[in-house]
Amino acid sequence: MSTVRARVAGVTSHRLFWPLVVLVLLLVANAVYRPSFLSIELKNGHLYGSLVDIVRLSAPLILVALGMSLVIATGGIDLSVGAVAAVAGAVACLYISEQPDQNSLGVVLTAVALGFGVALVLGAWNGILVAGIGIQPIIATLILMVAGRGLAQLIAEGQIITINSGPYKVIGVGHLLTLPFAIVIALAVTVLVAVLTRRTALGMIIESVGGNAEASRLAGIRSRRITFLVYVVSAACAAIAGFMMTANVSSADGNAVGLWVELDAILAVVIGGTALAGGRFYLGGTVVGALLIQTLTTSVYAMNIDPQTSLLFKAVVVIVVCLIQAPAFRARFRRRRSAPVTPLEPVGTEKEQVPA
């Protein structure tokens, strides 16, 4: 019996147990509300269904959250990913809109390269402010979070840039090998980051910088370069996400693309088990967290929950998930349940001692 309890405790204490439980409960609730929710159909060689849509819509958040995981692992934070996504998407759409043949593959590749290059420059800017100058990450990235939105609006001249490019639209809603192309991109980037961080020493170096940057420096690790690198990688992931967001609607709105995606990315990282204090990071948990947030968003719209209360509903669910997976909260809850109740002695039962 004790062995079974130990195994159950080991499973329930895993960092992904409760997020997966909540994810399954959300899927079950959607299936009960709408029986066709779990159905997946193959039409014209392409997969369609609510589950496929959830994963496809999760792709930009997964990309942003992957970069955020590396930044948080170093003890930093990147609040500018939404603005970087908006700038990258605006640059790409602006270039395509000015070309006579918007369906040219060369034009689309050039536009993506330009947007990606601008995003790398913005990521390098964050890295210089944090690693080079020593500004607090939350302040350094907050600067670009505000200025980046203005830059995106400046690029678009305050207008919504609309395009009609088939090759560019493939990034957001196209298909490859029956799967949506956005899922393929997110999967490829996830595998690439996992291989670079878990099959090489890079992941351990990032975690050591987040654990103690000064000790890492004294051990021979160039912590400033690692910190600079993760902000550039975060911007690169945000740029790809920005291409997906703008390709979905074939337009670029500098004020709306990637709005508040940084907050969802931070929530996905935290739900996945990565501590904001830095150190260890878990890419698998980050992906699960992103899927959970997108499933929650889809559930809110599918169940016709009042839009005015949808954000509150999401906040309550996220808080519950974070609480039940927090070891300190679970330990305190267990102590309260297992605390013995001391019975009260009846009044007047004590015998008075008579002095001899």
Tab-separated table of C-alpha atoms in Angstrom:
chain	number	residue	atom	x	y	z
A	1	MET	CA	0.000	0.000	0.000
A	2	SER	CA	2.818	2.375	0.863
A	3	THR	CA	4.459	1.607	-2.497
A	4	VAL	CA	1.274	2.528	-4.364
A	5	ARG	CA	0.965	5.747	-2.384
A	6	ALA	CA	4.573	6.600	-3.125
A	7	ARG	CA	4.031	6.069	-6.856
A	8	VAL	CA	0.846	8.124	-6.849
A	9	ALA	CA	2.623	10.902	-4.943
A	10	GLY	CA	5.473	10.790	-7.432
A	11	VAL	CA	3.081	11.138	-10.383
A	12	THR	CA	0.990	13.927	-8.853
A	13	SER	CA	4.088	15.868	-7.822
A	14	HIS	CA	5.421	15.954	-11.380
A	15	ARG	CA	5.477	19.498	-12.729
A	16	LEU	CA	3.321	18.594	-15.768
A	17	PHE	CA	0.689	16.488	-13.987
A	18	TRP	CA	-1.752	19.234	-13.044
A	19	PRO	CA	-1.393	21.269	-16.267
A	20	LEU	CA	-2.139	18.102	-18.238
A	21	VAL	CA	-5.103	17.320	-15.978
A	22	VAL	CA	-6.573	20.789	-16.539
A	23	LEU	CA	-5.908	20.498	-20.285
A	24	VAL	CA	-7.752	17.174	-20.432
A	25	LEU	CA	-10.638	18.591	-18.381
A	26	LEU	CA	-10.973	21.514	-20.795
A	27	LEU	CA	-11.034	19.151	-23.760
A	28	VAL	CA	-13.661	16.973	-22.069
A	29	ALA	CA	-15.779	20.030	-21.234
A	30	ASN	CA	-15.650	21.154	-24.859
A	31	ALA	CA	-16.544	17.663	-26.055
A	32	VAL	CA	-19.565	17.592	-23.744
A	33	TYR	CA	-20.682	21.051	-24.828
A	34	ARG	CA	-20.069	20.292	-28.507
A	35	PRO	CA	-19.842	16.545	-29.354
A	36	SER	CA	-18.085	17.202	-32.673
A	37	PHE	CA	-15.226	18.971	-30.898
A	38	LEU	CA	-12.896	15.950	-30.904
A	39	SER	CA	-13.583	14.946	-34.502
A	40	ILE	CA	-10.790	15.300	-37.072
A	41	GLU	CA	-11.506	15.078	-40.795
A	42	LEU	CA	-9.245	14.624	-43.795
A	43	LYS	CA	-10.353	16.799	-46.709
A	44	ASN	CA	-8.341	17.170	-49.911
A	45	GLY	CA	-5.336	15.715	-48.129
A	46	HIS	CA	-5.513	18.247	-45.258
A	47	LEU	CA	-6.483	17.693	-41.630
A	48	TYR	CA	-9.309	19.801	-40.225
A	49	GLY	CA	-10.958	19.930	-36.815
A	50	SER	CA	-11.134	21.845	-33.570
A	51	LEU	CA	-8.112	20.046	-32.123
A	52	VAL	CA	-6.078	20.856	-35.231
A	53	ASP	CA	-7.163	24.493	-35.007
A	54	ILE	CA	-6.105	24.698	-31.357
A	55	VAL	CA	-2.610	23.427	-32.153
A	56	ARG	CA	-2.370	25.684	-35.217
A	57	LEU	CA	-3.423	28.765	-33.264
A	58	SER	CA	-1.011	27.766	-30.488
A	59	ALA	CA	1.964	27.829	-32.870
A	60	PRO	CA	2.799	31.571	-32.516
A	61	LEU	CA	2.487	31.383	-28.734
A	62	ILE	CA	4.657	28.257	-28.624
A	63	LEU	CA	7.377	30.043	-30.589
A	64	VAL	CA	7.304	33.146	-28.399
A	65	ALA	CA	7.207	31.025	-25.231
A	66	LEU	CA	10.247	28.991	-26.336
A	67	GLY	CA	12.330	32.133	-26.606
A	68	MET	CA	10.867	33.410	-23.348
A	69	SER	CA	11.897	30.169	-21.618
A	70	LEU	CA	15.544	30.751	-22.467
A	71	VAL	CA	15.373	34.379	-21.336
A	72	ILE	CA	13.681	33.481	-18.041
A	73	ALA	CA	16.212	30.682	-17.513
A	74	THR	CA	18.944	33.330	-17.339
A	75	GLY	CA	16.986	35.227	-14.706
A	76	GLY	CA	15.653	37.825	-17.147
A	77	ILE	CA	12.354	38.692	-18.787
A	78	ASP	CA	11.415	39.918	-22.263
A	79	LEU	CA	8.354	42.147	-22.434
A	80	SER	CA	9.098	43.274	-25.988
A	81	VAL	CA	8.288	40.068	-27.897
A	82	GLY	CA	4.841	41.311	-28.931
A	83	ALA	CA	6.269	44.547	-30.289
A	84	VAL	CA	9.057	42.665	-32.100
A	85	ALA	CA	6.450	40.404	-33.722
A	86	ALA	CA	4.503	43.481	-34.841
A	87	VAL	CA	7.607	45.138	-36.312
A	88	ALA	CA	8.735	42.012	-38.156
A	89	GLY	CA	5.253	41.453	-39.595
A	90	ALA	CA	4.938	45.107	-40.608
A	91	VAL	CA	8.295	45.103	-42.389
A	92	ALA	CA	7.463	41.930	-44.308
A	93	CYS	CA	3.973	43.069	-45.305
A	94	LEU	CA	5.182	46.544	-46.293
A	95	TYR	CA	7.805	45.112	-48.640
A	96	ILE	CA	5.321	42.690	-50.214
A	97	SER	CA	2.682	45.408	-50.661
A	98	GLU	CA	5.109	47.561	-52.649
A	99	GLN	CA	5.989	44.835	-55.155
A	100	PRO	CA	4.187	44.440	-58.493
A	101	ASP	CA	4.038	40.647	-58.156
A	102	GLN	CA	3.056	39.800	-54.585
A	103	ASN	CA	2.776	36.081	-55.405
A	104	SER	CA	6.439	35.782	-56.285
A	105	LEU	CA	8.261	33.374	-53.967
A	106	GLY	CA	11.421	35.464	-54.198
A	107	VAL	CA	9.531	38.542	-53.022
A	108	VAL	CA	8.119	36.673	-50.024
A	109	LEU	CA	11.498	35.209	-49.069
A	110	THR	CA	13.097	38.653	-49.292
A	111	ALA	CA	10.317	40.158	-47.162
A	112	VAL	CA	10.717	37.457	-44.522
A	113	ALA	CA	14.496	37.954	-44.523
A	114	LEU	CA	14.088	41.717	-44.047
A	115	GLY	CA	11.622	41.301	-41.192
A	116	PHE	CA	13.794	38.649	-39.583
A	117	GLY	CA	16.869	40.856	-39.849
A	118	VAL	CA	15.103	43.806	-38.204
A	119	ALA	CA	13.947	41.506	-35.394
A	120	LEU	CA	17.518	40.309	-34.812
A	121	VAL	CA	18.651	43.930	-34.525
A	122	LEU	CA	15.934	44.604	-31.944
A	123	GLY	CA	16.916	41.484	-30.015
A	124	ALA	CA	20.551	42.589	-30.095
A	125	TRP	CA	19.419	45.965	-28.737
A	126	ASN	CA	17.798	44.251	-25.764
A	127	GLY	CA	20.876	42.117	-25.261
A	128	ILE	CA	23.160	45.154	-25.237
A	129	LEU	CA	20.995	46.976	-22.721
A	130	VAL	CA	20.792	43.967	-20.381
A	131	ALA	CA	24.158	42.239	-20.800
A	132	GLY	CA	26.326	45.141	-21.930
A	133	ILE	CA	25.039	48.141	-19.993
A	134	GLY	CA	23.509	46.229	-17.080
A	135	ILE	CA	19.973	47.646	-17.165
A	136	GLN	CA	17.357	45.541	-15.416
A	137	PRO	CA	15.714	43.216	-17.984
A	138	ILE	CA	12.177	44.315	-17.155
A	139	ILE	CA	13.118	47.971	-17.750
A	140	ALA	CA	15.232	47.331	-20.838
A	141	THR	CA	12.562	45.280	-22.583
A	142	LEU	CA	9.776	47.579	-21.426
A	143	ILE	CA	11.505	50.349	-23.391
A	144	LEU	CA	11.283	48.325	-26.591
A	145	MET	CA	7.785	47.132	-25.728
A	146	VAL	CA	6.598	50.743	-25.916
A	147	ALA	CA	8.949	52.022	-28.607
A	148	GLY	CA	8.476	48.919	-30.770
A	149	ARG	CA	4.754	49.541	-31.058
A	150	GLY	CA	5.484	53.063	-32.186
A	151	LEU	CA	8.045	51.750	-34.680
A	152	ALA	CA	5.511	49.294	-36.102
A	153	GLN	CA	2.959	52.100	-36.462
A	154	LEU	CA	5.603	54.282	-38.100
A	155	ILE	CA	6.470	51.557	-40.604
A	156	ALA	CA	2.793	51.131	-41.474
A	157	GLU	CA	2.243	54.920	-41.414
A	158	GLY	CA	-0.609	54.422	-38.959
A	159	GLN	CA	-2.543	52.260	-41.408
A	160	ILE	CA	-3.301	48.554	-41.726
A	161	ILE	CA	-1.098	47.106	-44.472
A	162	THR	CA	-3.092	44.634	-46.562
A	163	ILE	CA	-1.518	42.185	-48.989
A	164	ASN	CA	-2.679	39.497	-51.400
A	165	SER	CA	0.187	37.046	-51.437
A	166	GLY	CA	-0.447	33.330	-51.704
A	167	PRO	CA	3.086	32.207	-50.706
A	168	TYR	CA	3.076	34.460	-47.647
A	169	LYS	CA	-0.387	33.263	-46.618
A	170	VAL	CA	0.953	29.699	-46.548
A	171	ILE	CA	2.943	30.589	-43.418
A	172	GLY	CA	-0.246	31.066	-41.451
A	173	VAL	CA	-2.932	28.920	-43.073
A	174	GLY	CA	-1.100	26.688	-45.556
A	175	HIS	CA	-0.568	22.933	-45.246
A	176	LEU	CA	2.380	20.586	-45.550
A	177	LEU	CA	2.049	16.784	-45.389
A	178	THR	CA	-1.626	17.088	-44.314
A	179	LEU	CA	-0.633	19.287	-41.338
A	180	PRO	CA	-1.023	23.074	-41.133
A	181	PHE	CA	2.276	24.698	-42.069
A	182	ALA	CA	2.268	26.721	-38.833
A	183	ILE	CA	2.334	23.482	-36.824
A	184	VAL	CA	5.244	22.197	-38.900
A	185	ILE	CA	7.200	25.410	-38.290
A	186	ALA	CA	6.507	25.362	-34.545
A	187	LEU	CA	7.484	21.687	-34.348
A	188	ALA	CA	10.708	22.287	-36.279
A	189	VAL	CA	11.727	25.234	-34.098
A	190	THR	CA	10.875	23.303	-30.931
A	191	VAL	CA	13.005	20.348	-32.023
A	192	LEU	CA	15.864	22.667	-33.024
A	193	VAL	CA	15.855	24.497	-29.684
A	194	ALA	CA	15.583	21.205	-27.786
A	195	VAL	CA	18.521	19.696	-29.658
A	196	LEU	CA	20.699	22.773	-29.160
A	197	THR	CA	19.910	23.067	-25.450
A	198	ARG	CA	19.628	19.414	-24.398
A	199	ARG	CA	22.053	17.636	-26.713
A	200	THR	CA	24.838	20.175	-26.262
A	201	ALA	CA	26.277	22.042	-23.297
A	202	LEU	CA	24.374	25.207	-24.216
A	203	GLY	CA	21.345	24.383	-22.060
A	204	MET	CA	23.471	23.697	-19.004
A	205	ILE	CA	25.408	26.920	-19.575
A	206	ILE	CA	22.154	28.910	-19.810
A	207	GLU	CA	20.917	27.343	-16.573
A	208	SER	CA	24.213	28.065	-14.827
A	209	VAL	CA	24.020	31.727	-15.839
A	210	GLY	CA	20.515	31.926	-14.441
A	211	GLY	CA	21.519	30.142	-11.252
A	212	ASN	CA	24.505	32.375	-10.525
A	213	ALA	CA	25.919	34.581	-13.253
A	214	GLU	CA	28.963	35.654	-11.233
A	215	ALA	CA	29.908	32.097	-10.316
A	216	SER	CA	29.490	31.106	-13.961
A	217	ARG	CA	31.812	33.916	-15.002
A	218	LEU	CA	34.412	32.828	-12.502
A	219	ALA	CA	34.103	29.269	-13.827
A	220	GLY	CA	35.057	30.474	-17.288
A	221	ILE	CA	31.596	30.935	-18.813
A	222	ARG	CA	31.078	34.185	-20.666
A	223	SER	CA	27.753	34.929	-19.031
A	224	ARG	CA	27.245	38.254	-20.806
A	225	ARG	CA	27.484	36.611	-24.209
A	226	ILE	CA	24.983	33.953	-23.169
A	227	THR	CA	22.589	36.620	-21.895
A	228	PHE	CA	22.998	38.562	-25.140
A	229	LEU	CA	22.370	35.392	-27.150
A	230	VAL	CA	19.081	34.451	-25.464
A	231	TYR	CA	17.569	37.874	-26.157
A	232	VAL	CA	18.502	37.560	-29.824
A	233	VAL	CA	16.959	34.070	-29.945
A	234	SER	CA	13.820	35.382	-28.236
A	235	ALA	CA	13.487	38.107	-30.871
A	236	ALA	CA	14.004	35.559	-33.658
A	237	CYS	CA	11.193	33.371	-32.302
A	238	ALA	CA	8.964	36.437	-31.960
A	239	ALA	CA	9.659	37.384	-35.588
A	240	ILE	CA	8.526	33.978	-36.875
A	241	ALA	CA	5.421	34.282	-34.714
A	242	GLY	CA	4.810	37.733	-36.209
A	243	PHE	CA	4.942	36.288	-39.725
A	244	MET	CA	2.330	33.699	-38.722
A	245	MET	CA	0.031	36.292	-37.151
A	246	THR	CA	0.121	38.600	-40.164
A	247	ALA	CA	-0.147	35.726	-42.655
A	248	ASN	CA	-3.315	34.496	-40.933
A	249	VAL	CA	-5.160	37.681	-41.880
A	250	SER	CA	-3.013	38.813	-44.847
A	251	SER	CA	-2.457	42.166	-43.179
A	252	ALA	CA	-0.295	43.925	-40.622
A	253	ASP	CA	-1.753	46.110	-37.888
A	254	GLY	CA	1.065	47.555	-35.825
A	255	ASN	CA	-1.246	48.168	-32.902
A	256	ALA	CA	-2.847	44.702	-32.765
A	257	VAL	CA	-0.302	42.117	-33.919
A	258	GLY	CA	1.138	40.293	-30.923
A	259	LEU	CA	-0.736	42.462	-28.425
A	260	TRP	CA	-0.216	41.033	-24.898
A	261	VAL	CA	1.367	37.872	-26.290
A	262	GLU	CA	4.266	38.454	-23.903
A	263	LEU	CA	1.950	37.912	-20.927
A	264	ASP	CA	0.573	34.659	-22.351
A	265	ALA	CA	4.136	33.526	-23.062
A	266	ILE	CA	5.228	34.198	-19.483
A	267	LEU	CA	2.172	32.313	-18.198
A	268	ALA	CA	2.965	29.374	-20.494
A	269	VAL	CA	6.535	29.230	-19.216
A	270	VAL	CA	5.450	29.397	-15.569
A	271	ILE	CA	2.692	26.815	-16.037
A	272	GLY	CA	5.310	24.557	-17.625
A	273	GLY	CA	7.335	24.548	-14.418
A	274	THR	CA	10.070	27.094	-15.135
A	275	ALA	CA	10.735	29.403	-12.194
A	276	LEU	CA	10.867	33.153	-12.834
A	277	ALA	CA	13.942	33.313	-10.617
A	278	GLY	CA	15.958	31.601	-13.344
A	279	GLY	CA	17.935	28.385	-13.457
A	280	ARG	CA	16.230	25.242	-14.753
A	281	PHE	CA	13.902	25.485	-17.740
A	282	TYR	CA	11.563	22.929	-19.286
A	283	LEU	CA	10.748	23.230	-22.984
A	284	GLY	CA	8.179	20.422	-22.895
A	285	GLY	CA	6.357	22.137	-20.062
A	286	THR	CA	6.385	25.398	-22.002
A	287	VAL	CA	4.693	23.731	-24.976
A	288	VAL	CA	2.066	22.195	-22.687
A	289	GLY	CA	1.475	25.596	-21.086
A	290	ALA	CA	0.980	27.243	-24.480
A	291	LEU	CA	-1.486	24.544	-25.537
A	292	LEU	CA	-3.361	24.968	-22.256
A	293	ILE	CA	-3.697	28.731	-22.701
A	294	GLN	CA	-4.879	28.406	-26.304
A	295	THR	CA	-7.353	25.653	-25.362
A	296	LEU	CA	-8.675	27.911	-22.628
A	297	THR	CA	-9.067	30.788	-25.093
A	298	THR	CA	-10.834	28.557	-27.601
A	299	SER	CA	-13.126	27.226	-24.873
A	300	VAL	CA	-14.119	30.743	-23.854
A	301	TYR	CA	-15.242	31.585	-27.395
A	302	ALA	CA	-16.762	28.170	-28.156
A	303	MET	CA	-18.913	28.174	-25.016
A	304	ASN	CA	-20.182	31.701	-25.716
A	305	ILE	CA	-18.822	33.084	-22.462
A	306	ASP	CA	-19.379	36.818	-22.147
A	307	PRO	CA	-16.335	38.582	-23.661
A	308	GLN	CA	-16.345	41.014	-20.743
A	309	THR	CA	-15.747	38.145	-18.316
A	310	SER	CA	-13.522	35.989	-20.537
A	311	LEU	CA	-10.280	37.518	-19.274
A	312	LEU	CA	-11.407	37.039	-15.687
A	313	PHE	CA	-12.313	33.427	-16.456
A	314	LYS	CA	-8.882	32.804	-17.978
A	315	ALA	CA	-7.182	34.446	-15.007
A	316	VAL	CA	-9.050	32.252	-12.512
A	317	VAL	CA	-8.143	29.059	-14.360
A	318	VAL	CA	-4.480	30.047	-14.671
A	319	ILE	CA	-4.290	30.957	-10.975
A	320	VAL	CA	-5.813	27.600	-10.020
A	321	VAL	CA	-3.316	25.739	-12.207
A	322	CYS	CA	-0.363	27.645	-10.756
A	323	LEU	CA	-1.549	27.054	-7.199
A	324	ILE	CA	-2.197	23.335	-7.472
A	325	GLN	CA	1.181	22.709	-9.109
A	326	ALA	CA	3.085	24.816	-6.554
A	327	PRO	CA	4.873	22.451	-4.117
A	328	ALA	CA	4.576	24.888	-1.202
A	329	PHE	CA	0.800	25.231	-1.660
A	330	ARG	CA	0.274	21.476	-1.945
A	331	ALA	CA	2.444	20.829	1.122
A	332	ARG	CA	0.494	23.353	3.186
A	333	PHE	CA	-2.809	21.881	2.000
A	334	ARG	CA	-1.683	18.372	2.935
A	335	ARG	CA	-0.558	19.538	6.373
A	336	ARG	CA	-3.959	21.062	7.048
A	337	ARG	CA	-5.736	17.884	6.011
A	338	SER	CA	-3.481	15.603	8.041
A	339	ALA	CA	-3.249	17.798	11.147
A	340	PRO	CA	-4.653	15.858	14.144
A	341	VAL	CA	-7.604	17.392	15.940
A	342	THR	CA	-6.982	17.753	19.680
A	343	PRO	CA	-10.163	16.927	21.639
A	344	LEU	CA	-11.315	19.511	24.168
A	345	GLU	CA	-11.525	18.362	27.778
A	346	PRO	CA	-14.915	18.836	29.469
A	347	VAL	CA	-15.119	21.727	31.867
A	348	GLY	CA	-14.897	20.782	35.539
A	349	THR	CA	-13.315	17.353	35.129
A	350	GLU	CA	-9.951	18.346	36.528
A	351	LYS	CA	-9.441	17.225	40.087
A	352	GLU	CA	-8.336	19.907	42.441
A	353	GLN	CA	-5.265	19.023	44.396
A	354	VAL	CA	-5.769	19.419	48.131
A	355	PRO	CA	-2.614	20.566	49.894
A	356	ALA	CA	-1.386	18.136	52.561
